[in-house]
Coordinates of C-alpha atoms in Angstrom, one line a residue:
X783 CA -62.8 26.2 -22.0
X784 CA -60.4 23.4 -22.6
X785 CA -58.3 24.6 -25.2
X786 CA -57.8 27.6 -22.9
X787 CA -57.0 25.5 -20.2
X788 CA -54.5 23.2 -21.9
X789 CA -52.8 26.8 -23.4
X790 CA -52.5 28.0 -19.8
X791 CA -51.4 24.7 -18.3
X792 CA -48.5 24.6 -21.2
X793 CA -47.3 28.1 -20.1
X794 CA -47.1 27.2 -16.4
X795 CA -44.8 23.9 -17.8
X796 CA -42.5 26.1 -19.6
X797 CA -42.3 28.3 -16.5
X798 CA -41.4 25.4 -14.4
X799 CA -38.9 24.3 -16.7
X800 CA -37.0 27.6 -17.0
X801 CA -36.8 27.9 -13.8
X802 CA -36.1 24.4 -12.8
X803 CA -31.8 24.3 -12.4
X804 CA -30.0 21.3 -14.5
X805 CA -27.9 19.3 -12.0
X806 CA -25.4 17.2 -12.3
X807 CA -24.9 14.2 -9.7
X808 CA -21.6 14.0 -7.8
X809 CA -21.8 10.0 -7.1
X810 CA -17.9 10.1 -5.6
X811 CA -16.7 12.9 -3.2
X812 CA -13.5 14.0 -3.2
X813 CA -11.5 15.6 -6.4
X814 CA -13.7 15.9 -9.7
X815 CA -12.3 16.3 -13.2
X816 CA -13.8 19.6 -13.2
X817 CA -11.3 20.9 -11.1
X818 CA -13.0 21.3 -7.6
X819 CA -13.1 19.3 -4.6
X820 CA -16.6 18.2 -3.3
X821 CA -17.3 17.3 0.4
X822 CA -20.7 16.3 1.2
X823 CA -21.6 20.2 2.7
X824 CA -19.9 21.9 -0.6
X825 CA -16.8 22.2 -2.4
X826 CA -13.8 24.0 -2.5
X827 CA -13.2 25.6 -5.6
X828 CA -10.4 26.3 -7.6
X829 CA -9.1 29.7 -5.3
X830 CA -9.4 27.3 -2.3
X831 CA -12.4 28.9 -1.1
X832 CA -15.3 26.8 0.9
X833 CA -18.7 26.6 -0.6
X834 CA -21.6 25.6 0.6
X835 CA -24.4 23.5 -1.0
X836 CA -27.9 25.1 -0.6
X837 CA -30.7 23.6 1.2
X838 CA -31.4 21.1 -1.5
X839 CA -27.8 20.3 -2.3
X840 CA -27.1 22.3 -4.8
X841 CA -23.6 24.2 -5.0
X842 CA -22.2 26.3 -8.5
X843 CA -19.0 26.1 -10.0
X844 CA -18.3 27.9 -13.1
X845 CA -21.6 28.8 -13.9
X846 CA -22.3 24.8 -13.7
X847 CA -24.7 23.4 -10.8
X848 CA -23.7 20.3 -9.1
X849 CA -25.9 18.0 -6.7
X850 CA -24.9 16.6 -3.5
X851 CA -27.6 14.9 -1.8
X852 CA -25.8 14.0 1.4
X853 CA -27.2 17.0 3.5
X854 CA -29.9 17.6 1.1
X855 CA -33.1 18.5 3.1
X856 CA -34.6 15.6 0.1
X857 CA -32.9 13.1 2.2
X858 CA -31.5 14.7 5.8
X859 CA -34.2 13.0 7.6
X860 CA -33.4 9.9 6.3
X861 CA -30.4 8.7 8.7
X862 CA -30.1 5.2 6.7
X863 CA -28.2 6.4 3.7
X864 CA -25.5 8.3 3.2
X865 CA -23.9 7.1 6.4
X866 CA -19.8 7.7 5.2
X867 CA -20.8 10.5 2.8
X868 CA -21.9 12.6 5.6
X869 CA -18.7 12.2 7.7
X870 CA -17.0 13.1 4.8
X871 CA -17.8 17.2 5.4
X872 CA -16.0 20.2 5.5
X873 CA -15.7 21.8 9.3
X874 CA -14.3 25.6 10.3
X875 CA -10.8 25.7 11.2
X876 CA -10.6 24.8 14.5
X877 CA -6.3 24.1 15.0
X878 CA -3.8 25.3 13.1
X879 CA -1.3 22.7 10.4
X880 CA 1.2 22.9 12.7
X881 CA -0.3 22.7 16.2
X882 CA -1.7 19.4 14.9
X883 CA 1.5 18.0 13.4
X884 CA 3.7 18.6 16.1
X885 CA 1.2 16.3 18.3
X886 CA 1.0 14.1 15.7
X887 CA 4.7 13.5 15.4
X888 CA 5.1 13.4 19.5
X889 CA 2.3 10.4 19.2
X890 CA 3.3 9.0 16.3
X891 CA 7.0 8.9 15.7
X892 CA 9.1 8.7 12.4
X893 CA 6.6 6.2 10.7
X894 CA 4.4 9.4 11.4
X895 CA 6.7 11.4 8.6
X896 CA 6.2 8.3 5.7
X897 CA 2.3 8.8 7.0
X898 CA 2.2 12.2 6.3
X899 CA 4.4 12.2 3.0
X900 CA 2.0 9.9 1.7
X901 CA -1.4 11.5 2.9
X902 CA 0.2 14.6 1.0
X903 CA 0.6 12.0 -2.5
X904 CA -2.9 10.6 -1.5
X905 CA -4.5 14.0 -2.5
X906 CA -2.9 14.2 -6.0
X907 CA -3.5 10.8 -6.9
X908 CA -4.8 11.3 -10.1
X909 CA -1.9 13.4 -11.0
X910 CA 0.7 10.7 -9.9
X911 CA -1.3 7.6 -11.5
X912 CA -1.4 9.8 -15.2
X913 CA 2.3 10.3 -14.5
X914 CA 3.7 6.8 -13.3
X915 CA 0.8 4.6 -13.6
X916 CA 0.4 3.4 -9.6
X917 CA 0.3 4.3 -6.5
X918 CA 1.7 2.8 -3.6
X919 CA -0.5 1.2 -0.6
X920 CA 0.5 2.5 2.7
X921 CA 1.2 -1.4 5.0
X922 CA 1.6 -0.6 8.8
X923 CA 2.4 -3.8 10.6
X924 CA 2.4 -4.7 14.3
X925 CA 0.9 -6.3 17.3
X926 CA -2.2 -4.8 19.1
X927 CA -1.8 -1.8 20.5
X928 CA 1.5 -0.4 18.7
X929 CA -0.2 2.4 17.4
X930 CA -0.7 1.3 13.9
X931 CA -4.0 1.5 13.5
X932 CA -4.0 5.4 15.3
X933 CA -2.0 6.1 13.0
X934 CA -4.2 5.7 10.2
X935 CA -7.4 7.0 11.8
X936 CA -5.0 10.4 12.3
X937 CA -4.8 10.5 8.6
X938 CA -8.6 10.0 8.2
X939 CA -9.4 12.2 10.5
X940 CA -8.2 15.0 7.7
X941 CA -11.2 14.1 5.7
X942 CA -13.7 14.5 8.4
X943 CA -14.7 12.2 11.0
X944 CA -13.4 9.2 10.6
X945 CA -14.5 6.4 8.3
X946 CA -15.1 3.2 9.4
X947 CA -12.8 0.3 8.6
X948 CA -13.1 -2.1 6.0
X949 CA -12.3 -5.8 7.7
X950 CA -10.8 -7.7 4.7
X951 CA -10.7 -10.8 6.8
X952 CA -14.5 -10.9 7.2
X953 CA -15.8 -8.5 4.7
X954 CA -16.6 -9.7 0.6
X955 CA -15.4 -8.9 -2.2
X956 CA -18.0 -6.6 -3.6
X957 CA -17.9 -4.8 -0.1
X958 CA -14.4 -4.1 -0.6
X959 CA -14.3 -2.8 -4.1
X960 CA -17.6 -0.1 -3.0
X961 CA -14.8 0.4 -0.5
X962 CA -12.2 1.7 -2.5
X963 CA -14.9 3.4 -5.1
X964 CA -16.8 5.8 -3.0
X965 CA -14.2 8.7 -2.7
X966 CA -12.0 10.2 -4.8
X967 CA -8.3 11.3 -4.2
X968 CA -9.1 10.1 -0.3
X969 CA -8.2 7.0 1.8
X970 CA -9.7 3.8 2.5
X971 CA -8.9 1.5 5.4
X972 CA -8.9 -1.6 5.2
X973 CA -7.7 -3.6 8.4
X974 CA -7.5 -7.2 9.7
X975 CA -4.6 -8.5 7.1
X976 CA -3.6 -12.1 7.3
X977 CA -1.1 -14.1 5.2
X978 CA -4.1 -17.0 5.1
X979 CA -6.2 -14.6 3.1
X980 CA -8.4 -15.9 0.0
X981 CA -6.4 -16.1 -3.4
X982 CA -8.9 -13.9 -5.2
X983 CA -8.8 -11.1 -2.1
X984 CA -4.6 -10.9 -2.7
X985 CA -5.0 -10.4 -6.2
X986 CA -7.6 -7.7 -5.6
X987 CA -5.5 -5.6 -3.2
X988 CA -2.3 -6.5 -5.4
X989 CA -4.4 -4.6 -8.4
X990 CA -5.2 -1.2 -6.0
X991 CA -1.6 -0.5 -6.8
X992 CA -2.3 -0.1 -10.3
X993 CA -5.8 1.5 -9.7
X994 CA -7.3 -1.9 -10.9
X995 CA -10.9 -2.7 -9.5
X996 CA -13.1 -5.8 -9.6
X997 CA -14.3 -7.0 -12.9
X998 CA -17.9 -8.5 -13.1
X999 CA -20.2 -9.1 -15.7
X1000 CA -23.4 -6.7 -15.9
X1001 CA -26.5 -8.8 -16.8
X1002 CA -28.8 -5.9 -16.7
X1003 CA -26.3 -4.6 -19.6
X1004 CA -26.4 -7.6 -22.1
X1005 CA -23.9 -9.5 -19.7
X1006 CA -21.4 -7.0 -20.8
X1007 CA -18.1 -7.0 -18.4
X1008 CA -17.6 -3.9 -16.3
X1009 CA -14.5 -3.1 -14.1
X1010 CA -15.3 -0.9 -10.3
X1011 CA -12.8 2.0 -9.4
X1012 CA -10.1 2.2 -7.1
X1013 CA -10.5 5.9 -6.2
X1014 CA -8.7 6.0 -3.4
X1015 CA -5.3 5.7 -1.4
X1016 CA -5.5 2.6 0.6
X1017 CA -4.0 1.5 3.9
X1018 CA -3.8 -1.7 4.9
X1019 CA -2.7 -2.8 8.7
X1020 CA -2.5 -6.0 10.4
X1021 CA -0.5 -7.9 12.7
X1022 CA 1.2 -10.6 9.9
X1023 CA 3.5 -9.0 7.3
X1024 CA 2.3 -9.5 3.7
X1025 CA 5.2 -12.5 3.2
X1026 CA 2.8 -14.8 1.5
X1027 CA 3.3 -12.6 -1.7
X1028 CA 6.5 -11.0 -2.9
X1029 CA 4.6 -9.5 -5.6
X1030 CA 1.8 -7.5 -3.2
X1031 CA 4.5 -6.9 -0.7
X1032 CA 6.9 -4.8 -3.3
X1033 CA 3.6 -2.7 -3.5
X1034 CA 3.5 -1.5 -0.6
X1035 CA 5.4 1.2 1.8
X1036 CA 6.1 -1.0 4.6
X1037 CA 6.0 0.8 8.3
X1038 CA 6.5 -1.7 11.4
X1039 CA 5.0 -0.5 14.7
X1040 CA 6.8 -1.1 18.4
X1041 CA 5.0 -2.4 21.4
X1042 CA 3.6 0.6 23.1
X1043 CA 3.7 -0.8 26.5
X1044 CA 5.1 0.8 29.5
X1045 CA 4.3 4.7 27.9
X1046 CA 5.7 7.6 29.7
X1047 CA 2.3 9.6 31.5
X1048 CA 3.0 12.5 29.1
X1049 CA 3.2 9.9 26.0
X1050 CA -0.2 8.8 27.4
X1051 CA -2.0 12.7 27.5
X1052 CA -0.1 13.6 24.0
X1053 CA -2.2 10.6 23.1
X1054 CA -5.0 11.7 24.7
X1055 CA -5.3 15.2 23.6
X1056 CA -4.5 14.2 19.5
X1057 CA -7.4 12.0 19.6
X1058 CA -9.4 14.9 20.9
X1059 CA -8.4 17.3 18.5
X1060 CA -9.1 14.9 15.5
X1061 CA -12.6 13.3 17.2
X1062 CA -15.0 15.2 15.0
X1063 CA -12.0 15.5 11.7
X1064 CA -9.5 18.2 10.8
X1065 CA -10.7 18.6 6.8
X1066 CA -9.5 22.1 7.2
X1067 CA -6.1 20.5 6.6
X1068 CA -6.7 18.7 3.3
X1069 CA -8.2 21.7 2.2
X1070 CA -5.5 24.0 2.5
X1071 CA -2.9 21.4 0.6
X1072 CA -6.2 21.8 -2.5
X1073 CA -5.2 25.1 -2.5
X1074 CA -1.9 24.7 -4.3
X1075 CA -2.5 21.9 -6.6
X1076 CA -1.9 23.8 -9.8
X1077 CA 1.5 24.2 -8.1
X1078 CA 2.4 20.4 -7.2
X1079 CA 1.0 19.5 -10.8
X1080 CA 3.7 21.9 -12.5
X1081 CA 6.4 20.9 -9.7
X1082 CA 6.1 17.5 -8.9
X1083 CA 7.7 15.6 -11.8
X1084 CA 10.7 17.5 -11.9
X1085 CA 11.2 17.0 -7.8
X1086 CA 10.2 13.6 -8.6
X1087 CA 13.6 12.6 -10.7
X1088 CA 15.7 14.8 -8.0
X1089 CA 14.6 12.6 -5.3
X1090 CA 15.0 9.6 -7.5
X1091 CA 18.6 11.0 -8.4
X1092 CA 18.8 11.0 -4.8
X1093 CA 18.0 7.4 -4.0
X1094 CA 20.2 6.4 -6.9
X1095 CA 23.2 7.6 -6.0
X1096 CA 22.4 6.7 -1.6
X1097 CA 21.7 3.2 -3.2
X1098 CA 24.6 2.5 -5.6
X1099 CA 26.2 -0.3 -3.7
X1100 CA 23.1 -2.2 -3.1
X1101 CA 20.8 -4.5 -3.8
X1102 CA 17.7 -2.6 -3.4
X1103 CA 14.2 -3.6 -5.2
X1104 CA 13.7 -1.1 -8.0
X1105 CA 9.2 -0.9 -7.3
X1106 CA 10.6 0.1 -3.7
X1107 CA 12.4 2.8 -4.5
X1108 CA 10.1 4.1 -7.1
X1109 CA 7.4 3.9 -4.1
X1110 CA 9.5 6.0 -1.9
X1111 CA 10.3 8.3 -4.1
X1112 CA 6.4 9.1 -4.9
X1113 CA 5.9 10.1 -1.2
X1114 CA 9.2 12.1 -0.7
X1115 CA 8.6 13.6 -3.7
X1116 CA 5.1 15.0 -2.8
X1117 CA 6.8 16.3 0.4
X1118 CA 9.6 18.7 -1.0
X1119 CA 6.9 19.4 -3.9
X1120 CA 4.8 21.0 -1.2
X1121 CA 7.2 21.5 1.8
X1122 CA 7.6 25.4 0.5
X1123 CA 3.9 26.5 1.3
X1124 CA 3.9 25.3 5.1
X1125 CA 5.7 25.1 8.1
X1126 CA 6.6 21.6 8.7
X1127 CA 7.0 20.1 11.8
X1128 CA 10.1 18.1 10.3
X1129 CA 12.2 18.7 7.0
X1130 CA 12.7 16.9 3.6
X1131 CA 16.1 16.1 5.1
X1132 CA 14.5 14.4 8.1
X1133 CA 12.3 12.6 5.9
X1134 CA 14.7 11.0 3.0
X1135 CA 16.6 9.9 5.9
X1136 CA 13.9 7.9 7.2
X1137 CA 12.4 7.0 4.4
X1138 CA 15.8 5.3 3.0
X1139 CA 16.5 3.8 6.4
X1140 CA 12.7 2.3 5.9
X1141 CA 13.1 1.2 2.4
X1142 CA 16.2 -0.4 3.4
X1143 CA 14.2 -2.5 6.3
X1144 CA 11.5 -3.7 3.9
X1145 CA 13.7 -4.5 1.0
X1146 CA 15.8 -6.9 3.7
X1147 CA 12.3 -8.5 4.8
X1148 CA 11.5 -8.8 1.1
X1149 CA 14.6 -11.1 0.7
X1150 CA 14.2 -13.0 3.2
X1151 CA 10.4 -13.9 2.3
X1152 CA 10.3 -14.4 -1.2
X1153 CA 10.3 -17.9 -2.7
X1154 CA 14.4 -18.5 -2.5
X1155 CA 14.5 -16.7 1.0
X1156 CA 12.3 -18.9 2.5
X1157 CA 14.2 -21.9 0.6
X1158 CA 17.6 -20.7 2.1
X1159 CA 16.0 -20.6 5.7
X1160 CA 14.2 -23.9 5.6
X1161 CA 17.9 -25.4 4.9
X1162 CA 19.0 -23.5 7.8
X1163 CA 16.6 -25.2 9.8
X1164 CA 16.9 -28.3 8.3
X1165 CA 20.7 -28.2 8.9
X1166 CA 20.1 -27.6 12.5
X1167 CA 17.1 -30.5 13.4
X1168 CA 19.7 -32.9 11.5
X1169 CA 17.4 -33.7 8.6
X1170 CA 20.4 -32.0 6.2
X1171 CA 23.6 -33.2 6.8
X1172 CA 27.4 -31.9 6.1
X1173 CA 29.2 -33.5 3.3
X1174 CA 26.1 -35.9 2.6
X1175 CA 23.6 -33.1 1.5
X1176 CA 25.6 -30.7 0.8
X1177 CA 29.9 -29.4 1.5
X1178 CA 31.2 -25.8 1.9
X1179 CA 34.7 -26.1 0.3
X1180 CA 37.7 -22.9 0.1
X1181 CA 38.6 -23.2 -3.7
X1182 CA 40.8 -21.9 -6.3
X1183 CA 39.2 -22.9 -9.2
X1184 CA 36.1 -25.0 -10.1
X1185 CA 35.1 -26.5 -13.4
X1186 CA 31.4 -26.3 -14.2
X1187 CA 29.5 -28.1 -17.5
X1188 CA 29.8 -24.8 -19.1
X1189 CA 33.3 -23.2 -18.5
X1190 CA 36.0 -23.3 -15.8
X1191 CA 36.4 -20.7 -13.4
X1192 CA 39.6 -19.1 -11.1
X1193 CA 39.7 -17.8 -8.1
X1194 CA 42.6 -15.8 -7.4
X1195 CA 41.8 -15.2 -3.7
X1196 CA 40.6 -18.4 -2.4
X1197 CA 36.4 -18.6 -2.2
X1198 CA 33.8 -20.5 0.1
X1199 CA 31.5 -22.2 -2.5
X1200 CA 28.7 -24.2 -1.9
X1201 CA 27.6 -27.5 -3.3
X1202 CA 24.5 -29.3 -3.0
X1203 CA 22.6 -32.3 -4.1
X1204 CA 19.8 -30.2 -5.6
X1205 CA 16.9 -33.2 -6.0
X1206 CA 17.7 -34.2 -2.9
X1207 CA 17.3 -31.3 -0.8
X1208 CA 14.4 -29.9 -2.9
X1209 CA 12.3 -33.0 -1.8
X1210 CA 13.0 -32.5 1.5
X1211 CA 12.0 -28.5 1.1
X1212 CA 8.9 -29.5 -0.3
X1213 CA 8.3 -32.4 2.5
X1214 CA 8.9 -29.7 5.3
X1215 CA 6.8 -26.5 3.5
X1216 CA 3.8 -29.5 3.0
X1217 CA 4.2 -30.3 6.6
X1218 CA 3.6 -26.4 7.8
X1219 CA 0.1 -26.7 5.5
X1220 CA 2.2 -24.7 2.9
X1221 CA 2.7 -25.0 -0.4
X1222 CA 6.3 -25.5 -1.7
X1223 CA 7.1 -24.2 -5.2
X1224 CA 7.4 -26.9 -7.9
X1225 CA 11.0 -28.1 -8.6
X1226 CA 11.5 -26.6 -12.2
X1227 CA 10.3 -23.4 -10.6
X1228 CA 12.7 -23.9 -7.6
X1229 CA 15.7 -24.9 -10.2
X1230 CA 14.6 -21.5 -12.5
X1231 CA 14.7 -19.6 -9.5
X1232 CA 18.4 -20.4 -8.1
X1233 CA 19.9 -20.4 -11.5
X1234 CA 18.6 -17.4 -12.3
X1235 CA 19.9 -15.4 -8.8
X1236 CA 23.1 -13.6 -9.0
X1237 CA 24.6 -16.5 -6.6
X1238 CA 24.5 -19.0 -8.8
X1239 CA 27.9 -20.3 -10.6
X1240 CA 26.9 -22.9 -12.3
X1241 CA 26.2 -27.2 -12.1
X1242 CA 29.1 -29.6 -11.6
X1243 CA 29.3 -32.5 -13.8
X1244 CA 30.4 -34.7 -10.7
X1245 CA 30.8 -34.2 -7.2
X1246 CA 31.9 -36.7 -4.1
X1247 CA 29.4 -36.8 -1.1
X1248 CA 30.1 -38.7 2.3
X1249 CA 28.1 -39.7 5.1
X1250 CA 29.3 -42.1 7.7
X1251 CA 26.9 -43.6 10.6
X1252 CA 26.9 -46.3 12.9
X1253 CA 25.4 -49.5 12.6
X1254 CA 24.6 -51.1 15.6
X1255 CA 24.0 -54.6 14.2
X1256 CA 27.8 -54.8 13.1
X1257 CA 28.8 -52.3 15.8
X1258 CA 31.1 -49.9 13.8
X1259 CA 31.2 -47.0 11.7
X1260 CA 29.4 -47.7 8.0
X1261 CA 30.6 -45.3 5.3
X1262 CA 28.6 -44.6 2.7
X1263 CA 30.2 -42.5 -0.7
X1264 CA 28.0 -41.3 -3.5
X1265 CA 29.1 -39.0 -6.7
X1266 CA 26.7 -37.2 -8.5

C-alpha cells in the first residue's frame, strides 16, 4: 500500500512539473536585452505589438515566458508594493502624437523641442551609451512656477502616470541610486538641486553621465564590492544653476525657464487641457517610437557625425566646450534619426537652431562659473568696493612690445595688456571667497589655472606699481612706489 502510494504520488510530481511554466523575473521594466520592451501589464514585442501578461503575470516572447508580478493576481491585492511599477503600464491610445505635441509645444515653448529631442535619446539609451559611452542629464533651471518642472512631468507622462519625484536635497543616497535603477531606457526625476549639496551626492549625479552607480560593499557576499545601475535618463531641476561644479555642469543639457507670471487666459487653458490629456500617461507614445528601433540602431551613428559636422562648421569661430557639443549633438541626432516616421510638430531645422542658440547660452554661463570666471568677477567687484586699486594692484597699459622671462613679444597694432601683482590679489580672492562661506582654490591651483588659459602671455621679470593716499597726520599726498 505504501509503495503504491509513493509510485502514484511520484507521477502526480512529474505531472506538476511538466506542466508547471519556467519563468524568468523581469526585476527592471523598460527595454530588456532580449529585445522587447516590458511595462508592468505586458510588453511590446519586437513588431511593436502590445501584449498582455496573463492573470499571474506571465507574458511569452519567443517561445520564452517572462514574469511580471506588478499586476499579478499573486500580489494585486497587496497595494504596498509595487507602488511605481504599477504606474509604469501600458494604456489604449487615447490622443494621437501630434494632437499631444502641438499642446505641448503651445505650453511649453522651445525648451519643449531640446525636451522632446532628448525623451526620443532617452529610449535608445543603451544604444547611445555602447556607442559614446554617456548620456547627457537633462538640467531645467528656474524660479517657482516657470514651468520647469511641467515640463518634465510631460515627458513622464509618456511612461504612464507619472512617477514621483526624487528630492535630492532631502532624500539618501541609497534612495537615489534605487532611483535611477528601477527602469530601464526611462526617466528619473530628481528635483530640489542646490549648489550647497553634499560632496558625495555631486559626485553621484556627476557619474549618471557615464551610467556610473553607487558602489558599496555586500557583506552578505564575503564583503565583496558591488556597483547599483543607472538605468535611466535623468532630469534634474531646481532653482540654482549647477555652478558649484564645472565638471557636473558640462554634463548636462542646460534649459533656463522664464517667469510665467501674467499668462495670457488661453496660455492658462492650453495649460489646463495638457495636463488633462497626460493625467492618467500617454505610454501609447513611447510605444510607437519602440517600433522603429531596429531603424534608429542602423541610422543613428551616421546622422550622429552629420549633425556633429554640423555644429563644427556653425562653431568654427568659437570657443565652445567640446562635452557640450557632443551632448547636443546626441539629442539632435536622435531627432533627424527618427523625424522620417512621424509628423512633427516642429522640424530638425527648428530644432538645431535652438539647440545651438542653447548650447551657446550654457557654454557662456560655463565660463563665467568655473574656477577662473569666478576669479575674474571677484576682481571686478573688488575693483569696484575699492579693496583693488589702479596702478597699485594692478595697470592696464596700450603697448607695442613687452618683454617676458621667457621671450620678448611685438605688437604691431598697439594692445591693452594687463598686469597684476598676482600674490597680492590672490590673497585677497581667497579673503573674499572665505568671507561668502566659500572655498577659494589654492594658489598653485589658481597660478596653474591662469597660465594655462589661452589669455595668458607670460610673467614680467619687473614691473613699477603706484599708489598715492593722503595722510592726514602730515596733511599731504604720500606716494608710495613698489617694483616687483
Amino acid at each position: 500500500m505504501f509503495w503504491g502510494q509513493m509510485a502514484q504520488f511520484q507521477k502526480l510530481k512529474l505531472k506538476l512539473y511538466e506542466e508547471t511554466r519556467t519563468c524568468q523575473e523581469i526585476t527592471n521594466l523598460g527595454w530588456q536585452k532580449e529585445g522587447f520592451w516590458a511595462w508592468a501589464n505586458g510588453m511590446i514585442n519586437d513588431t511593436g505589438e502590445f501584449v498582455p501578461i496573463d492573470e499571474y503575470g506571465v507574458v511569452n516572447y519567443n517561445d520564452n515566458d517572462y514574469f511580471i508580478p506588478a499586476f499579478s493576481k499573486i500580489y494585486l491585492k497587496d497595494k504596498s508594493i509595487f507602488i511605481d511599477e504599477r504606474k509604469f503600464q501600458y494604456r489604449k491610445p487615447t490622443i494621437d502624437i501630434k494632437t499631444w505635441m502641438d499642446l505641448y509645444i503651445k505650453v511649453h515653448g522651445d525648451n519643449a523641442m531640446i525636451g522632446f529631442a532628448w525623451y526620443i535619446s532617452a529610449l535608445f539609451r543603451d544604444h547611445i551609451l555602447y556607442l559614446n559611452d554617456n548620456f547627457p542629464l537633462l538640467n531645467l533651471f528656474g524660479q517657482k512656477g516657470s514651468g520647469k518642472n511641467t515640463l518634465a512631468y510631460s515627458l513622464l507622462s509618456l511612461f504612464g502616470k507619472k512617477q514621483t519625484e526624487f528630492n535630492i536635497h532631502n532624500g539618501t543616497k541609497p534612495g537615489l541610486a534605487k532611483h535611477l535603477e528601477m527602469f530601464s531606457n526611462a526617466i528619473a526625476f530628481i528635483d530640489e538641486y542646490k549648489n550647497n549639496l553634499d560632496f558625495d551626492k555631486i559626485e553621484t549625479l556627476k557619474s549618471i553621465y557615464n551610467a556610473i552607480g553607487r558602489s558599496r560593499l555586500n557583506m552578505d557576499k564575503g564583503g565583496k564590492k558591488e556597483t547599483t545601475e543607472v538605468n535611466q535618463a535623468v532630469i534634474i531641476a531646481g532653482q540654482e544653476m549647477p555652478t558649484i561644479d564645472v565638471a557636473l555642469s558640462t554634463r548636462m543639457l542646460f534649459l533656463q525657464f522664464l517667469s510665467k507670471e501674467g499668462l495670457s487666459k488661453e496660455a492658462k487653458s492650453n495649460f489646463e487641457k495638457l495636463q488633462e490629456i497626460e493625467r492618467d500617461g500617454l505610454p501609447h507614445i513611447t510605444a510607437e517610437f519602440l517600433k522603429h528601433r531596429k531603424y534608429f540602431i542602423e541610422q543613428y551613428k551616421v546622422n550622429y557625425d552629420s549633425v556633429m559636422r554640423d555644429l563644427i562648421k556653425d562653431t568654427s569661430t568659437e570657443d565652445i566646450n567640446d562635452r557640450l557639443l557632443r551632448n547636443i549633438c546626441t539629442v539632435m541626432a536622435s531627432f533627424k534619426t527618427i523625424e522620417s516616421k512621424f509628423n512633427f510638430s516642429f522640424d530638425y531645422k527648428s530644432l538645431f537652431a535652438h539647440g545651438l542658440s542653447v548650447t551657446r547660452n550654457h557654454n557662456k554661463q560655463i565660463k563665467q562659473s568655473d574656477e577662473i570666471g569666478v576669479f575674474w568677477s571677484l576682481l571686478e567687484a573688488m575693483y569696484d568696493d575699492n579693496y583693488l586699486l589702479d596702478k597699485w594692484h594692478f595697470r592696464v597699459k596700450s603697448l607695442h612690445h613687452l618683454k617676458t622671462t621667457h621671450n620678448k613679444l611685438e605688437f604691431p597694432e598697439k594692445k591693452l595688456i594687463l598686469k597684476f601683482k598676482f600674490n597680492s590679489v590672490a590673497k585677497l580672492y581667497a579673503e573674499h571667497l572665505r568671507k561668502r562661506g566659500e572655498k577659494p582654490l589654492p594658489q598653485d591651483s589658481l597660478q596653474h589655472y591662469l597660465q594655462t588659459s589661452k589669455y595668458f602671455i607670460g610673467i614680467e621679470k619687473a614691473c613699477k606699481f603706484t599708489r598715492k593716499d593722503w595722510v592726514q597726520a602730515e596733511a599731504k599726498v604720500v606716494t608710495q612706489n613698489q617694483t616687483t
